[in-house]
Amino acid sequence: MTTVTPDSETSPGAPAKPPPSIEADPRNPLHNAFWRRDRRVVDADLVEVCSRPLTFYPGFEFTGDLESVETPGAWFITKHATVMEVSRNPQIYSSSSGITINDFPPEFNEYFNSIIAMDDPRHARLRKLVSAGFTPRMLARLEDSVQDQARLIVDGVCEKGECDFVTEVAARLPLRIVCDLMGIPASEHDFVFDQSNVILGAADNEYVPEFGDFVTAILTAGEALSNLMDEVAESKVGVDTGDLTSVLVNAEVDGERLTRAELASFFILLVVAGNETTRNAISWGLVYLTDNPEQRRIWADDFEGTAHSAVEEIVRIASPVTYMRRTVLSDTELEGQKIEEGDMVVMNYLCANRDETVFDDPLAFNVRRNPNPHVGYGGPGPHFCLGAHLARREIKVMFQEIFERIGDIRATGEPDPLSSAFIHGIKHLPAEFTPSKPVGTSA
């Protein structure tokens, strides 16, 4: 066994797990402090982290208003094969106790207990109901919307010659698509954007300035989004408006319907998973294309022929969701290490997607990488990302519009990282390009 403590070096064969740490430790990849450093420092440290055998990292102890939040620590999985094993065995590795390393108080379940944090049979029941809205007809409708929205987004910046690529480009497409998917009025888009930032950026001072009150901030944002979904859902009862909310409100599978609470928590999941992760994939995409101009030329010279592999490579190397946590239901063994019932294991997708036994030269950005069996949408099993097809479409269409309209765009500064161990996020990214006219504007 390998155990890492905040006050000692790596100690193979240590007899017991260390106690939680109150102080943030930048050497501990469960801490936000590890991830908010310069990306090259993070990448270098990850190489060392991934070289260790299966390691237990300590969690944190919160005080004052945050005493109800527990973070006891977790086994940190970095190997691709082990992520696959855990993903395929939900009967041993449970999602129902939470998907992050924090054990939040029960009131969180009202807003954040969607299908992603459930086990079968309840998970299977809800996923079946939700899947009724992800039909080929619905996805075809959304594909047209993706193209239209990408064009409008580039129209909004193309004359300026510079932009914050995250807030003005990358964040706008998935937000608009999720809101369009659920029938959320355009007047509410900024509100949804702000609340999703709070939920996933609660430990980041930009989104929640008072760190000590982040639990209240998350609950307040969850309640606000839930109330919005209730209002929208009420207007869809008995009406077919062609959006996912009207489908889900009126859908019945095997005699069951989604409750209002289930619909609201699913909306929050879509806002968080469908918005934040795709926005970060697009943002990291520009970073890697700027860093690797030869790869950019390969894609630009044959956009359609290279698009599939390029998008998969962006998702692999960016890994927008850094990890998912599972809780062990019975004593088991991973990589020769005994894991006890009740222990947390963390499947670190970013590390697994850089596993040298699976990916040649894993730190290299290669738009023609093949094969590319990444786990950027999760591993195989019941929790594989329901929106993976839509996410791929959004990334491809956004870069197609960029290449055609502002093709020389490049990042002009370092990405401003989100303070999060859960989401591999970028808050801001300055970019420059040669100005052009919006579509439809005469020269």
XYZ file of C-alpha atoms in Angstrom:
443
model
C 0.000 0.000 0.000
C 1.133 3.557 -0.663
C -0.144 6.354 1.538
C 0.575 10.037 1.089
C 0.309 12.410 4.039
C 0.611 16.188 4.020
C 3.563 16.121 6.435
C 5.668 13.293 5.069
C 7.070 11.918 1.876
C 5.488 8.984 0.071
C 5.682 5.986 2.390
C 5.190 2.592 0.711
C 3.787 -0.031 3.010
C 2.480 2.402 5.614
C 0.312 0.485 8.106
C -2.649 2.839 8.285
C -4.419 5.623 6.428
C -3.413 9.080 7.628
C -5.877 11.412 9.349
C -7.542 14.138 7.274
C -5.640 17.357 6.720
C -7.033 20.776 7.548
C -4.478 22.629 5.440
C -4.641 22.488 1.641
C -1.696 20.494 0.313
C -0.582 21.261 -3.267
C 0.985 17.777 -3.466
C -2.361 16.071 -2.848
C -4.402 15.707 -6.079
C -7.636 15.559 -4.065
C -7.052 19.186 -3.038
C -8.098 22.117 -5.210
C -4.681 23.626 -4.458
C -3.032 20.949 -6.612
C -5.051 21.981 -9.677
C -5.000 25.773 -9.507
C -1.266 25.961 -10.210
C 0.380 26.530 -13.592
C -0.748 23.798 -15.986
C 2.789 22.713 -16.787
C 3.547 22.227 -13.110
C 0.351 20.207 -12.758
C 1.223 18.066 -15.780
C 4.710 17.378 -14.442
C 3.383 16.439 -11.001
C 0.749 14.172 -12.545
C 3.481 12.142 -14.224
C 4.892 11.427 -10.775
C 1.439 10.799 -9.258
C 0.593 8.333 -12.024
C 3.854 6.428 -11.495
C 2.850 5.464 -7.946
C 1.071 2.250 -7.061
C -2.525 2.567 -5.898
C -2.309 5.339 -3.298
C -4.559 6.588 -0.513
C -4.666 10.380 -0.196
C -6.081 12.086 2.909
C -9.082 14.352 2.800
C -9.854 17.482 4.763
C -11.407 18.535 8.033
C -13.736 21.496 7.852
C -14.604 23.666 10.819
C -17.292 26.155 11.773
C -20.223 26.338 9.355
C -18.717 23.559 7.229
C -18.477 20.866 9.911
C -21.338 18.982 8.234
C -19.163 18.365 5.159
C -16.944 15.308 5.486
C -14.003 14.458 3.246
C -12.316 11.373 4.665
C -9.917 10.766 1.766
C -9.833 8.262 -1.063
C -7.860 5.685 -3.005
C -6.642 7.492 -6.124
C -6.926 5.387 -9.290
C -4.649 6.452 -12.138
C -4.479 3.294 -14.288
C -6.732 3.001 -17.342
C -7.402 -0.696 -16.724
C -8.449 -0.082 -13.119
C -10.844 2.698 -14.129
C -12.406 0.259 -16.581
C -12.693 -2.407 -13.872
C -14.402 -0.100 -11.386
C -16.749 1.295 -14.052
C -17.879 -2.190 -15.071
C -18.682 -3.335 -11.534
C -21.294 -1.013 -9.992
C -22.413 -3.855 -7.716
C -19.130 -3.357 -5.827
C -18.405 0.315 -6.511
C -21.491 2.372 -5.709
C -22.483 5.833 -6.958
C -25.335 6.370 -4.508
C -23.208 7.832 -1.705
C -21.984 10.662 -3.934
C -19.723 11.283 -6.909
C -17.257 13.756 -5.371
C -14.876 13.284 -2.467
C -17.092 15.445 -0.243
C -19.910 13.855 1.735
C -22.414 16.674 1.788
C -25.338 16.958 4.227
C -28.648 15.234 3.286
C -30.327 18.420 2.071
C -28.054 18.307 -0.992
C -29.968 15.274 -2.239
C -32.975 17.419 -3.116
C -31.082 19.139 -5.917
C -28.047 17.004 -6.707
C -29.255 13.400 -6.464
C -29.840 12.816 -10.153
C -29.138 9.608 -12.090
C -25.399 10.211 -11.966
C -25.494 9.592 -8.198
C -27.710 6.495 -8.156
C -27.356 2.734 -8.384
C -29.686 0.250 -10.035
C -32.556 -0.419 -9.930
C -33.458 3.254 -9.328
C -30.762 4.428 -11.730
C -32.008 2.111 -14.491
C -35.606 3.290 -13.994
C -34.741 6.987 -14.237
C -32.252 6.581 -17.050
C -34.907 4.735 -19.053
C -37.339 7.614 -18.532
C -34.748 10.271 -19.372
C -33.558 8.359 -22.436
C -37.045 8.748 -23.893
C -36.052 12.324 -24.659
C -32.770 11.468 -26.400
C -34.348 10.051 -29.531
C -32.861 10.380 -33.047
C -35.548 12.990 -33.786
C -34.567 15.090 -30.769
C -30.861 14.809 -31.512
C -31.421 15.760 -35.181
C -33.292 18.876 -34.052
C -30.445 19.782 -31.743
C -27.805 19.313 -34.434
C -29.434 22.081 -36.464
C -29.520 24.255 -33.361
C -25.817 23.646 -32.674
C -24.900 24.939 -36.129
C -27.101 28.019 -35.816
C -25.845 28.906 -32.353
C -22.168 28.446 -33.272
C -22.645 30.883 -36.158
C -24.271 33.462 -33.881
C -21.523 33.137 -31.284
C -18.757 33.788 -33.827
C -20.822 36.669 -35.225
C -20.717 38.181 -31.746
C -16.912 38.359 -31.573
C -15.592 38.269 -35.144
C -15.312 42.058 -35.616
C -13.463 42.637 -32.345
C -10.200 40.855 -33.155
C -9.866 39.685 -29.565
C -11.978 38.071 -26.870
C -12.067 36.090 -23.675
C -12.433 32.768 -25.444
C -14.046 31.032 -22.458
C -16.758 33.507 -21.560
C -17.472 34.832 -25.063
C -17.171 31.658 -27.143
C -16.644 28.299 -25.438
C -19.136 28.803 -22.612
C -21.906 30.148 -24.789
C -22.520 27.198 -27.097
C -23.196 24.387 -24.589
C -25.176 26.745 -22.348
C -27.480 27.736 -25.207
C -27.847 24.142 -26.365
C -28.756 22.832 -22.894
C -31.242 25.655 -22.413
C -32.699 25.104 -25.887
C -32.877 21.376 -25.192
C -34.900 22.001 -22.029
C -36.993 24.867 -23.382
C -35.446 27.508 -21.103
C -36.136 31.061 -22.377
C -33.159 33.031 -23.699
C -33.826 35.660 -21.036
C -32.723 33.128 -18.402
C -29.454 32.020 -20.041
C -27.191 34.339 -18.045
C -28.943 33.324 -14.843
C -28.386 29.629 -15.592
C -24.739 30.336 -16.451
C -24.142 32.133 -13.152
C -25.770 29.410 -11.044
C -23.827 26.619 -12.769
C -20.583 28.513 -12.095
C -21.439 28.606 -8.398
C -22.211 24.889 -8.236
C -18.959 23.754 -9.842
C -16.798 26.694 -8.805
C -17.906 27.000 -5.193
C -14.330 26.675 -3.942
C -13.189 29.399 -6.335
C -13.186 32.927 -4.984
C -14.312 34.350 -8.326
C -17.659 32.568 -8.102
C -18.150 32.362 -4.335
C -16.073 35.126 -2.703
C -16.804 33.904 0.830
C -15.252 30.432 0.743
C -16.532 29.572 4.205
C -20.127 29.788 3.009
C -19.799 27.652 -0.111
C -22.303 25.032 1.139
C -25.013 27.695 1.380
C -23.970 29.050 -2.012
C -24.304 25.636 -3.681
C -27.682 24.944 -2.046
C -28.969 28.381 -3.013
C -27.885 27.900 -6.634
C -29.470 24.439 -6.703
C -32.736 25.800 -5.319
C -32.735 28.632 -7.871
C -32.273 26.261 -10.812
C -34.867 23.872 -9.405
C -37.418 26.695 -9.120
C -36.725 27.748 -12.704
C -37.239 24.179 -13.908
C -40.513 23.949 -11.986
C -41.822 27.055 -13.749
C -40.823 25.775 -17.175
C -42.183 22.278 -16.508
C -45.537 23.647 -15.379
C -45.999 25.312 -18.758
C -45.275 22.043 -20.595
C -47.809 19.734 -18.948
C -50.047 18.249 -21.637
C -48.283 20.257 -24.347
C -45.813 19.083 -27.001
C -43.456 21.998 -27.576
C -40.731 19.839 -29.150
C -38.210 20.280 -26.332
C -36.907 17.749 -23.843
C -38.845 19.174 -20.906
C -42.183 18.672 -22.648
C -41.144 15.116 -23.517
C -40.051 14.308 -19.967
C -43.013 15.970 -18.247
C -45.444 13.977 -20.353
C -43.456 10.768 -20.880
C -44.581 7.543 -19.300
C -42.422 4.415 -19.386
C -43.793 1.182 -17.913
C -46.471 3.197 -16.132
C -44.052 5.618 -14.466
C -43.372 9.303 -14.838
C -40.625 11.569 -13.596
C -41.521 13.512 -10.469
C -40.941 17.270 -10.425
C -37.985 16.785 -8.069
C -36.447 14.188 -10.407
C -36.904 16.471 -13.408
C -35.333 19.407 -11.566
C -32.294 17.392 -10.457
C -31.871 16.081 -14.011
C -31.931 19.662 -15.324
C -29.222 20.615 -12.835
C -27.182 17.623 -14.002
C -27.540 18.744 -17.630
C -26.590 22.310 -16.782
C -23.521 21.150 -14.895
C -22.411 18.130 -16.949
C -23.675 19.213 -20.355
C -22.628 22.832 -20.068
C -19.463 23.004 -17.986
C -17.676 19.984 -19.411
C -18.196 20.827 -23.086
C -17.231 24.421 -22.477
C -13.965 23.260 -20.926
C -13.250 20.820 -23.754
C -13.629 23.649 -26.281
C -11.484 25.965 -24.138
C -8.681 23.434 -23.712
C -8.962 22.705 -27.427
C -7.827 26.237 -28.283
C -4.986 25.983 -25.757
C -3.648 22.806 -27.366
C -4.175 24.038 -30.908
C -2.216 27.195 -30.038
C 0.555 25.157 -28.434
C 0.734 22.783 -31.422
C 0.465 24.774 -34.686
C 1.484 21.751 -36.759
C -1.507 19.812 -35.414
C -3.725 22.791 -36.101
C -2.590 22.801 -39.750
C -3.308 19.094 -40.101
C -6.872 19.607 -38.908
C -7.428 22.819 -40.889
C -6.164 21.221 -44.124
C -8.665 18.373 -43.840
C -11.240 19.466 -41.319
C -13.928 16.894 -42.018
C -11.509 13.999 -42.429
C -9.705 14.812 -39.192
C -12.624 16.094 -37.101
C -13.562 12.821 -35.432
C -10.072 11.967 -34.210
C -9.321 15.612 -33.333
C -12.400 15.934 -31.143
C -11.613 12.650 -29.386
C -8.053 13.852 -28.782
C -9.269 17.110 -27.265
C -11.548 15.208 -24.891
C -8.743 12.772 -24.002
C -6.064 15.300 -23.193
C -8.428 17.823 -21.576
C -10.525 15.297 -19.589
C -13.008 18.009 -18.533
C -14.364 15.865 -15.679
C -11.217 15.071 -13.731
C -12.654 12.257 -11.648
C -15.669 10.361 -10.373
C -15.846 8.852 -6.921
C -17.321 5.481 -6.000
C -17.923 3.956 -2.548
C -16.933 0.322 -1.943
C -19.873 -1.863 -0.895
C -17.847 -4.869 0.269
C -14.214 -5.700 0.952
C -12.414 -6.110 -2.358
C -9.038 -5.811 -4.040
C -7.631 -3.454 -6.675
C -4.153 -3.674 -8.151
C -3.271 -6.179 -5.431
C -4.311 -3.759 -2.688
C -7.063 -4.680 -0.220
C -9.835 -2.084 -0.188
C -12.271 -2.058 2.708
C -16.044 -1.735 2.653
C -16.976 1.945 2.950
C -13.744 3.237 1.423
C -13.887 5.825 -1.352
C -12.146 5.202 -4.647
C -11.557 8.008 -7.133
C -11.359 7.188 -10.837
C -9.096 9.918 -12.142
C -9.939 10.141 -15.833
C -7.207 12.683 -16.582
C -4.547 10.267 -15.326
C -6.155 7.255 -17.012
C -6.195 9.183 -20.293
C -2.436 9.645 -19.960
C -1.637 6.023 -19.126
C 1.567 5.174 -20.998
C 0.551 1.514 -21.275
C -2.465 2.567 -23.367
C -1.493 5.806 -25.128
C 1.770 6.369 -26.992
C 3.425 9.631 -25.934
C 0.362 10.544 -23.845
C 1.312 14.175 -23.214
C 1.527 14.842 -26.950
C -1.497 16.397 -28.663
C -2.097 14.348 -31.814
C -5.233 15.145 -33.830
C -4.845 11.880 -35.752
C -4.357 9.654 -32.707
C -5.704 6.192 -33.432
C -6.658 4.161 -31.516
C -7.849 6.469 -28.772
C -9.768 4.478 -26.126
C -10.062 7.420 -23.724
C -12.446 7.572 -20.787
C -13.257 11.266 -21.124
C -16.981 10.456 -21.054
C -16.557 7.952 -18.247
C -15.763 4.287 -18.397
C -18.021 1.518 -19.677
C -21.042 0.592 -17.621
C -24.363 2.125 -16.582
C -23.015 5.646 -16.063
C -21.409 6.246 -19.466
C -22.273 9.813 -20.471
C -25.781 10.018 -21.947
C -24.885 13.199 -23.842
C -21.570 12.070 -25.358
C -22.898 12.226 -28.928
C -24.209 15.763 -28.453
C -20.977 16.916 -26.793
C -18.903 15.613 -29.713
C -21.190 17.424 -32.130
C -20.866 20.719 -30.233
C -17.062 20.572 -30.125
C -16.807 19.731 -33.816
C -19.244 22.396 -35.002
C -17.726 25.113 -32.809
C -14.247 24.535 -34.216
C -15.588 24.245 -37.754
C -17.161 27.688 -37.423
C -13.975 29.062 -35.862
C -11.706 27.642 -38.570
C -13.919 29.016 -41.344
C -14.528 32.471 -39.853
C -11.636 33.414 -37.534
C -9.156 30.781 -38.598
C -6.018 32.387 -37.185
C -7.371 32.654 -33.629
C -4.837 31.828 -30.946
C -4.577 32.003 -27.184
C -2.427 34.966 -26.161
C -2.028 34.115 -22.496
C -2.116 31.229 -20.085
C -5.485 29.703 -19.150
C -6.850 30.865 -15.804
C -7.583 27.562 -14.028
C -10.720 26.825 -12.038
C -9.999 26.023 -8.404
C -11.408 22.511 -8.526
C -10.165 18.949 -8.223
C -13.406 17.692 -9.823
C -13.616 19.762 -13.016
C -10.544 20.399 -15.183
C -11.777 23.868 -15.933
C -10.658 27.169 -17.399
C -12.310 30.396 -16.260
C -10.683 32.802 -18.725
C -8.472 32.583 -21.806
C -7.402 35.687 -23.794
C -7.384 35.197 -27.557
C -6.657 37.255 -30.677
C -7.528 36.868 -34.359
C -7.893 38.860 -37.564
C -11.263 40.645 -37.476
C -13.918 39.639 -39.986
C -17.483 40.565 -40.831
C -20.463 38.789 -39.303
C -22.313 36.404 -41.583
C -24.747 38.307 -43.752
C -22.996 41.666 -43.357
C -21.832 43.142 -46.648
C -18.139 43.910 -47.024
